[in-house]
Structure formats: structure tokens, C-alpha cells
Amino acid sequence: MSVKNARFVELHSGMKRRDKQAWIHKILCPICSQKMPIVTLSDALIQRLTSSDRRILRDRVLSGFCLRVNKRTKTFIIATSANGEQVRITLGRWPLLTADEARAKAAELLRDCRNGKIPAKSPALKLPTLRDLLPMYAAAKGIKPSSLARYESLLKVHFATWQDLSISEMDTPAFSRHCHEFAQTRGAAVVETGRGLIGAVIKYANAVHGLTLESPFSQLAAAGLMPEKAQPRMRKLQEDDLPQWYLAVQRLPEKQRDLLILLALTGLRRNEGGCIRKKDLDFESGVMHIPETKTGHPHSLPITPILREILNHHASGLEGDQMLFAGVSMEHLAEMAMRAGAPKFMLHDLRKLLATIGERLGFSDAILRRILNHKAKRSDTLHRHYVSVSVKDIQKPLEEIQLMLLCTMQGKK
């Protein structure tokens, strides 16, 4: 017997079998040989972790059961040995897999390792394609069909080569090069939409399938290779143009004329105003409901005397589900008015003009946000959680704004 082996026997002959196994495991397992915290892994503990250095936490309850922590993910793993071979098995990511579920799963695999049986690696899961993920993401987030159609069109036009490949392909240099070219050759608004969509789908795939993909756009932005964000469009229609605009609108057919006036006097977005149904109008209480909005939150406005005349006229004789302005093409509405002599404008200009008049009349931000169905910033705790503005609160302010708008349109001071 060599001196080294004799020394080994002398040191460890008095060890209990359990302690000796733990010592041997520590020698064979480089992960366990590192200085790592030994804790009792629990959901409450994991929730508090903020480490981003890929450190590994060992479980006090079950030897070999560990948690790998980095900036974005927390992954349960097994780090042990069997028959002198290192065994590394990924169990799943938290919180998709709870600590207790992962420990129970680890116990079965570790039992096999203790008996000298190396667990077979699970076959690689077939990951969905970008085309498959988009509708699943849209359903999970409650995205409207119109927005989903727009996103599908964007993928078809700008990411056609990649939409039928596995989502794992989005972690390749080739996809990064494609995103770089896309960012450098497309308009700012399109790039911004594409960047947000790809980033959101990747985050969804990471959460659902336990991946650690990173959006190439994030890497490009960190390197300063992304173009500047799209700036808001400048308002084309000015207050001095309103008399000319109003005269041109009076030359349009009845539905188109009244819808444009309605949009100008309410600040509604085009789809919100164009899709008003008879059942959305409560003339008795004087409230107009807009159930589907851009923000996803139902909206309501008072039916002022000026609006009542327009709404009553177009709701007469309709059934509950019928739309007041059915048959009007919202995409061509502004163009029709411009052909009739109106100055160049966008439908969104009408919304901006209403906000401008409201500001000039001295109404508070809370009142204008309530009229326009805008949300306060997340940091604005006062207006997000405390201040509540009802339909009655905006009745008089809206009437004053509408009166000022009509006077301006008709050339009155």
C-alpha cells in the first residue's frame, strides 16, 4: 500500500459510511467542492434572490439538489456523481417548477445515482416556431385580433425566413445579423414595433419552455446599434384651419360628416368612434359606453346636448348590436374630407386639438386624461390609485371644450 493510500485509510477509517460517501461525493463533484451557500431551498427564499453572478445554492435537505441563479432565471439542477462519473441534470426553472416539486423530482434521480445508475437524459423537447408562438402569446396577453393580424403581417414581411424555424434559432448569429440589417434599413416606427414583438415573444418562450434566450435587439441596443425611437407625428391640422375643415366636412355624405364631427367633439380614436353600437348608448342616464379601446379598458363619456342630436339621429331604427356608422371606411375618411376641400390632416389630429383646447381652458390633467382615456404614469401614485374621475365630473368640462371647438369651426369668437 502506498504512503498516500495508507494516509487516506488512516484519516477515514473512523468515518461513518454516510460521512464517507459525502466526502467522496465532494471530491468527485467540482460544483460541490466550491464554496457555495448551503440553504433550505424554498419558494419564499428563491423569490428574494437577486443574484446575477450565476452562483449555485446547495440544498440543506437533499444533497446534490441545487439552484443555479443568474440575472433572468433561477434553474433547479442536480449535481452529483454515479460510478465515478459526474452527473448534471437540469430539472426545470422556477417558478414554473416549485421548490418542493423540484426536490421530489430530484430525489428520484438522486436515488438512481446512489445505486450506480446514471439517469438517461430526457429527449430534447421540440420547440415551437415563431409562427406557432405568436398566437399563443397573443392569447396569453389578451391581444386584440386586429393587433394580432398586424403582428402576423410584420413577421410575414420582415421575418419570413425565420417564422417557420424553431424558436431556438433566434439565439443564433444569423438571426442577430438579420435583426441588425432590419434595424438599419427600416423606418423607426417599424423597427420599434418589430423590436418590441420579438422581445416579447422571446420572453414568453423563456417563461413557458424554460429557455434562456436573449433578444438580439437588446444586444444591439447595448452596443449602440439601434436607431433612435420614432418621434410622435406632428399635428397637421391647426386651430386656424378648423373653419376650412368644417366647411369641407359639411359637403360629405351624412354618415361621414357626422362621424368626423363626433370624433372632433369627443376625442375618440377612430376605431372607438366608428364602432359605436346602439346598445352602447344609454340616453336615459346620458352615458355613451365604449367597451373596446386601445388601452383594453372600457371607456365612457357623457352624452352632451351637442352629441345627443347626432347619436339620436343615427341610432334611430337600429337594433342593439347594429353600428351607427356601419359602412364608413375609417381608412379613407380623412382622405374623403381632403378631397372635399379640407386642409391636410390625420384623424388623430382631432383628438390632439380637443386636448389642446382643454388645456387652454385650464382643465386639469386628470380631467383631460379621463376624457381621452389615458392612463397616468406608473410612478404617478396619486392619479393611478387615489384620484377617481367619473362621467359626471367631466360633463361640464367636455361641454365647454365642445362649445369652444364648434365656435372655432364656425369662425365665431
Short mmCIF file of C-alpha atoms in Angstrom, two decimals, residues 62-388:
data_model
loop_
_atom_site.label_atom_id
_atom_site.label_comp_id
_atom_site.label_asym_id
_atom_site.label_seq_id
_atom_site.Cartn_x
_atom_site.Cartn_y
_atom_site.Cartn_z
CA LEU A 62 -31.26 16.93 -0.15
CA SER A 63 -27.58 16.60 -1.03
CA GLY A 64 -26.98 17.06 -4.75
CA PHE A 65 -30.09 19.20 -5.27
CA CYS A 66 -29.08 22.74 -6.26
CA LEU A 67 -30.35 26.01 -7.66
CA ARG A 68 -28.42 27.96 -10.29
CA VAL A 69 -29.17 31.70 -10.16
CA ASN A 70 -28.50 34.35 -12.77
CA LYS A 71 -29.96 37.71 -13.67
CA ARG A 72 -33.03 36.43 -15.51
CA THR A 73 -33.54 32.82 -14.48
CA LYS A 74 -33.42 30.52 -11.48
CA THR A 75 -32.93 26.90 -12.53
CA PHE A 76 -33.11 23.72 -10.44
CA ILE A 77 -30.32 21.25 -11.19
CA ILE A 78 -28.79 18.01 -9.91
CA ALA A 79 -25.03 17.98 -9.37
CA THR A 80 -23.78 14.58 -8.23
CA SER A 81 -21.83 11.54 -9.39
CA ALA A 82 -22.55 7.93 -10.27
CA ASN A 83 -20.00 5.18 -10.91
CA GLY A 84 -17.24 7.78 -10.80
CA GLU A 85 -18.89 9.94 -13.48
CA GLN A 86 -20.18 13.43 -12.98
CA VAL A 87 -23.92 13.78 -13.47
CA ARG A 88 -25.53 17.12 -14.33
CA ILE A 89 -29.27 17.23 -14.90
CA THR A 90 -31.44 20.29 -15.37
CA LEU A 91 -34.78 19.82 -13.65
CA GLY A 92 -36.61 23.00 -14.67
CA ARG A 93 -36.99 26.67 -13.96
CA TRP A 94 -38.60 28.43 -11.06
CA PRO A 95 -41.48 29.43 -10.72
CA LEU A 96 -42.77 27.04 -13.41
CA LEU A 97 -41.44 24.34 -11.10
CA THR A 98 -41.81 24.95 -7.36
CA ALA A 99 -39.04 24.11 -4.90
CA ASP A 100 -40.98 21.18 -3.42
CA GLU A 101 -41.81 19.77 -6.87
CA ALA A 102 -38.18 20.08 -7.96
CA ARG A 103 -36.93 18.43 -4.74
CA ALA A 104 -39.30 15.49 -5.20
CA LYS A 105 -38.17 15.10 -8.79
CA ALA A 106 -34.52 15.34 -7.73
CA ALA A 107 -34.94 12.71 -5.00
CA GLU A 108 -35.93 10.05 -7.56
CA LEU A 109 -32.99 10.80 -9.83
CA LEU A 110 -30.51 11.00 -6.96
CA ARG A 111 -31.72 7.61 -5.69
CA ASP A 112 -30.75 6.11 -9.03
CA CYS A 113 -27.37 7.82 -8.88
CA ARG A 114 -26.71 6.46 -5.38
CA ASN A 115 -27.42 2.97 -6.73
CA GLY A 116 -24.91 3.46 -9.53
CA LYS A 117 -27.48 4.01 -12.24
CA ILE A 118 -26.93 7.08 -14.39
CA PRO A 119 -30.34 8.53 -15.38
CA ALA A 120 -30.93 8.72 -19.09
CA LYS A 121 -31.11 12.23 -20.44
CA SER A 122 -34.57 13.30 -21.44
CA PRO A 123 -35.02 13.67 -25.19
CA ALA A 124 -34.81 17.23 -26.36
CA LEU A 125 -38.18 18.88 -26.49
CA LYS A 126 -39.39 20.03 -29.86
CA LEU A 127 -39.71 23.76 -29.53
CA PRO A 128 -42.43 25.69 -31.35
CA THR A 129 -41.78 28.02 -34.24
CA LEU A 130 -42.13 31.78 -34.21
CA ARG A 131 -45.37 31.38 -36.17
CA ASP A 132 -46.72 28.95 -33.54
CA LEU A 133 -45.69 31.12 -30.59
CA LEU A 134 -47.30 34.35 -31.75
CA PRO A 135 -50.97 33.29 -31.37
CA MET A 136 -50.18 31.58 -28.05
CA TYR A 137 -48.54 34.77 -26.78
CA ALA A 138 -51.46 36.86 -28.06
CA ALA A 139 -53.97 34.62 -26.27
CA ALA A 140 -52.00 34.76 -23.02
CA LYS A 141 -51.76 38.56 -23.15
CA GLY A 142 -55.32 39.15 -24.39
CA ILE A 143 -54.16 40.93 -27.55
CA LYS A 144 -56.96 42.02 -29.85
CA PRO A 145 -57.45 40.21 -33.21
CA SER A 146 -56.66 43.41 -35.12
CA SER A 147 -53.31 43.76 -33.35
CA LEU A 148 -52.55 40.06 -33.86
CA ALA A 149 -53.20 40.44 -37.59
CA ARG A 150 -50.79 43.40 -37.69
CA TYR A 151 -48.09 41.39 -35.90
CA GLU A 152 -48.58 38.42 -38.22
CA SER A 153 -48.18 40.74 -41.19
CA LEU A 154 -44.97 42.17 -39.74
CA LEU A 155 -43.49 38.67 -39.34
CA LYS A 156 -44.55 37.69 -42.84
CA VAL A 157 -42.94 40.76 -44.40
CA HIS A 158 -39.79 41.23 -42.30
CA PHE A 159 -39.08 37.83 -40.68
CA ALA A 160 -40.39 35.41 -43.32
CA THR A 161 -37.24 33.26 -43.27
CA TRP A 162 -37.45 32.75 -39.52
CA GLN A 163 -41.14 32.39 -38.72
CA ASP A 164 -41.25 28.65 -39.51
CA LEU A 165 -38.00 27.78 -37.74
CA SER A 166 -37.67 26.65 -34.14
CA ILE A 167 -37.60 29.43 -31.59
CA SER A 168 -34.10 28.23 -30.64
CA GLU A 169 -32.85 29.60 -33.97
CA MET A 170 -33.43 33.10 -32.60
CA ASP A 171 -30.33 32.61 -30.45
CA THR A 172 -28.00 32.22 -33.45
CA PRO A 173 -25.56 34.72 -35.00
CA ALA A 174 -27.52 34.52 -38.25
CA PHE A 175 -30.68 35.82 -36.61
CA SER A 176 -28.69 38.58 -34.89
CA ARG A 177 -27.33 39.67 -38.27
CA HIS A 178 -30.85 39.69 -39.70
CA CYS A 179 -32.11 41.86 -36.82
CA HIS A 180 -29.18 44.24 -37.31
CA GLU A 181 -29.98 44.61 -41.01
CA PHE A 182 -33.67 45.07 -40.21
CA ALA A 183 -32.88 47.81 -37.68
CA GLN A 184 -30.63 49.66 -40.11
CA THR A 185 -32.83 49.53 -43.21
CA ARG A 186 -36.40 50.02 -41.98
CA GLY A 187 -38.27 53.02 -40.67
CA ALA A 188 -38.09 53.89 -36.99
CA ALA A 189 -41.74 53.04 -36.31
CA VAL A 190 -41.48 49.60 -37.97
CA VAL A 191 -38.22 48.84 -36.17
CA GLU A 192 -39.74 49.81 -32.84
CA THR A 193 -42.73 47.52 -33.40
CA GLY A 194 -40.53 44.64 -34.56
CA ARG A 195 -38.15 45.05 -31.66
CA GLY A 196 -40.98 45.01 -29.14
CA LEU A 197 -42.67 42.00 -30.73
CA ILE A 198 -39.55 39.84 -30.98
CA GLY A 199 -38.52 40.74 -27.44
CA ALA A 200 -41.97 39.94 -26.05
CA VAL A 201 -42.20 36.57 -27.85
CA ILE A 202 -38.72 35.59 -26.65
CA LYS A 203 -39.61 36.42 -23.03
CA TYR A 204 -42.80 34.37 -23.39
CA ALA A 205 -40.85 31.40 -24.80
CA ASN A 206 -38.31 31.64 -21.97
CA ALA A 207 -41.04 31.57 -19.34
CA VAL A 208 -43.10 28.76 -20.86
CA HIS A 209 -40.35 26.48 -22.19
CA GLY A 210 -37.59 27.11 -19.66
CA LEU A 211 -35.22 28.76 -22.13
CA THR A 212 -32.63 31.49 -21.61
CA LEU A 213 -32.78 33.22 -24.99
CA GLU A 214 -31.93 36.90 -25.27
CA SER A 215 -33.36 39.27 -27.85
CA PRO A 216 -30.73 40.36 -30.41
CA PHE A 217 -32.28 43.82 -30.29
CA SER A 218 -31.24 44.14 -26.63
CA GLN A 219 -27.67 43.31 -27.59
CA LEU A 220 -27.77 45.76 -30.50
CA ALA A 221 -29.12 48.48 -28.21
CA ALA A 222 -26.36 47.82 -25.66
CA ALA A 223 -23.81 48.26 -28.46
CA GLY A 224 -25.45 51.49 -29.63
CA LEU A 225 -26.50 50.00 -32.97
CA MET A 226 -30.23 50.70 -32.75
CA PRO A 227 -31.76 53.75 -34.46
CA GLU A 228 -33.48 56.40 -32.41
CA LYS A 229 -37.08 55.74 -31.47
CA ALA A 230 -39.86 57.04 -33.68
CA GLN A 231 -41.00 60.51 -32.72
CA PRO A 232 -44.71 61.36 -32.35
CA ARG A 233 -46.22 62.75 -35.53
CA MET A 234 -46.63 66.49 -35.58
CA ARG A 235 -50.20 67.74 -35.72
CA LYS A 236 -51.04 68.91 -39.24
CA LEU A 237 -54.45 70.42 -38.54
CA GLN A 238 -54.16 73.74 -36.72
CA GLU A 239 -56.91 75.70 -35.00
CA ASP A 240 -56.82 78.34 -37.75
CA ASP A 241 -57.62 75.54 -40.26
CA LEU A 242 -60.80 74.46 -38.47
CA PRO A 243 -63.22 76.78 -40.37
CA GLN A 244 -61.97 75.44 -43.72
CA TRP A 245 -62.07 71.89 -42.35
CA TYR A 246 -65.64 72.35 -41.09
CA LEU A 247 -66.89 73.71 -44.43
CA ALA A 248 -65.38 70.75 -46.29
CA VAL A 249 -66.87 68.24 -43.85
CA GLN A 250 -70.35 69.72 -44.43
CA ARG A 251 -70.06 68.64 -48.10
CA LEU A 252 -69.63 64.96 -47.19
CA PRO A 253 -72.41 62.34 -47.03
CA GLU A 254 -74.34 62.33 -43.77
CA LYS A 255 -72.61 59.40 -42.03
CA GLN A 256 -69.09 60.54 -42.88
CA ARG A 257 -69.90 64.13 -41.88
CA ASP A 258 -71.39 63.27 -38.50
CA LEU A 259 -68.69 60.74 -37.65
CA LEU A 260 -65.96 63.32 -38.23
CA ILE A 261 -67.81 65.86 -36.07
CA LEU A 262 -68.29 63.18 -33.39
CA LEU A 263 -64.57 62.34 -33.37
CA ALA A 264 -63.67 66.04 -33.10
CA LEU A 265 -66.07 66.64 -30.19
CA THR A 266 -65.19 63.51 -28.15
CA GLY A 267 -61.51 62.84 -28.82
CA LEU A 268 -62.33 59.19 -29.50
CA ARG A 269 -59.87 57.15 -31.53
CA ARG A 270 -61.12 56.23 -34.99
CA ASN A 271 -62.00 52.60 -34.21
CA GLU A 272 -63.66 53.61 -30.95
CA GLY A 273 -65.91 56.13 -32.67
CA GLY A 274 -66.54 54.12 -35.83
CA CYS A 275 -67.67 51.00 -33.93
CA ILE A 276 -70.30 52.59 -31.65
CA ARG A 277 -73.41 50.38 -31.45
CA LYS A 278 -76.90 51.32 -30.41
CA LYS A 279 -76.66 49.22 -27.24
CA ASP A 280 -73.63 51.27 -26.19
CA LEU A 281 -75.82 54.38 -25.82
CA ASP A 282 -77.77 54.93 -22.63
CA PHE A 283 -79.83 58.03 -23.41
CA GLU A 284 -81.73 57.77 -20.14
CA SER A 285 -78.63 58.16 -17.97
CA GLY A 286 -76.83 60.21 -20.61
CA VAL A 287 -73.79 57.95 -20.94
CA MET A 288 -72.03 56.58 -24.03
CA HIS A 289 -70.05 53.38 -23.45
CA ILE A 290 -67.01 52.32 -25.47
CA PRO A 291 -66.30 48.71 -24.42
CA GLU A 292 -63.30 48.05 -26.69
CA THR A 293 -60.46 50.56 -26.56
CA LYS A 294 -56.77 50.73 -27.39
CA THR A 295 -55.84 50.52 -23.72
CA GLY A 296 -58.02 47.45 -23.20
CA HIS A 297 -60.07 49.21 -20.52
CA PRO A 298 -63.72 50.15 -21.21
CA HIS A 299 -64.35 53.87 -21.60
CA SER A 300 -67.42 56.05 -21.09
CA LEU A 301 -68.33 59.63 -21.92
CA PRO A 302 -71.33 61.84 -21.12
CA ILE A 303 -73.86 62.34 -23.92
CA THR A 304 -73.80 66.13 -24.07
CA PRO A 305 -76.62 68.08 -25.76
CA ILE A 306 -74.47 68.51 -28.90
CA LEU A 307 -73.73 64.78 -29.09
CA ARG A 308 -77.30 63.73 -28.31
CA GLU A 309 -78.60 65.15 -31.56
CA ILE A 310 -76.02 63.27 -33.66
CA LEU A 311 -76.33 59.99 -31.79
CA ASN A 312 -80.13 60.02 -31.65
CA HIS A 313 -80.35 60.58 -35.36
CA HIS A 314 -78.09 57.67 -36.33
CA ALA A 315 -79.33 55.25 -33.64
CA SER A 316 -82.96 55.63 -34.68
CA GLY A 317 -84.35 52.41 -36.15
CA LEU A 318 -81.30 50.28 -35.36
CA GLU A 319 -81.14 47.02 -33.40
CA GLY A 320 -78.93 46.77 -30.31
CA ASP A 321 -75.88 45.23 -32.00
CA GLN A 322 -76.01 47.39 -35.11
CA MET A 323 -73.33 50.06 -35.53
CA LEU A 324 -74.31 53.69 -36.03
CA PHE A 325 -71.72 54.29 -38.74
CA ALA A 326 -71.70 50.92 -40.46
CA GLY A 327 -70.29 51.08 -43.98
CA VAL A 328 -67.97 54.02 -43.33
CA SER A 329 -64.34 53.26 -44.24
CA MET A 330 -62.21 54.65 -41.43
CA GLU A 331 -59.06 54.33 -43.57
CA HIS A 332 -60.48 56.68 -46.23
CA LEU A 333 -62.45 59.08 -44.04
CA ALA A 334 -59.76 61.78 -43.81
CA GLU A 335 -58.97 61.42 -47.50
CA MET A 336 -62.63 61.97 -48.41
CA ALA A 337 -62.69 65.20 -46.40
CA MET A 338 -59.47 66.43 -48.03
CA ARG A 339 -60.92 65.75 -51.49
CA ALA A 340 -63.89 67.87 -50.44
CA GLY A 341 -61.56 70.78 -49.65
CA ALA A 342 -60.30 70.18 -46.11
CA PRO A 343 -56.65 71.00 -45.32
CA LYS A 344 -54.29 68.06 -44.85
CA PHE A 345 -54.97 66.28 -41.58
CA MET A 346 -54.99 62.94 -39.80
CA LEU A 347 -57.90 61.68 -37.73
CA HIS A 348 -55.65 61.70 -34.67
CA ASP A 349 -55.26 65.48 -35.14
CA LEU A 350 -58.85 65.90 -33.98
CA ARG A 351 -58.01 64.15 -30.70
CA LYS A 352 -54.97 66.37 -30.20
CA LEU A 353 -56.99 69.52 -30.89
CA LEU A 354 -59.55 68.60 -28.23
CA ALA A 355 -56.73 68.11 -25.71
CA THR A 356 -55.19 71.45 -26.71
CA ILE A 357 -58.47 73.33 -26.25
CA GLY A 358 -59.00 71.62 -22.88
CA GLU A 359 -55.54 72.68 -21.73
CA ARG A 360 -56.19 76.27 -22.82
CA LEU A 361 -59.44 76.33 -20.86
CA GLY A 362 -57.50 75.36 -17.75
CA PHE A 363 -58.82 71.85 -17.08
CA SER A 364 -56.61 69.57 -15.02
CA ASP A 365 -54.56 66.67 -16.34
CA ALA A 366 -56.86 64.25 -14.51
CA ILE A 367 -59.93 65.63 -16.34
CA LEU A 368 -58.25 65.51 -19.75
CA ARG A 369 -56.90 62.00 -19.13
CA ARG A 370 -60.39 60.85 -18.20
CA ILE A 371 -61.88 62.36 -21.37
CA LEU A 372 -59.17 60.87 -23.60
CA ASN A 373 -58.98 57.55 -21.72
CA HIS A 374 -55.29 57.95 -20.96
CA LYS A 375 -53.50 56.31 -18.04
CA ALA A 376 -51.30 58.18 -15.62
CA LYS A 377 -47.64 57.17 -15.46
CA ARG A 378 -46.84 54.21 -13.24
CA SER A 379 -44.88 56.47 -10.96
CA ASP A 380 -47.89 58.78 -10.53
CA THR A 381 -49.39 57.03 -7.50
CA LEU A 382 -51.79 59.88 -6.79
CA HIS A 383 -53.64 59.69 -10.10
CA ARG A 384 -53.29 55.93 -10.61
CA HIS A 385 -54.58 54.85 -7.21
CA TYR A 386 -56.25 57.75 -5.41
CA VAL A 387 -57.87 60.26 -7.78
CA SER A 388 -61.01 58.89 -9.43
#
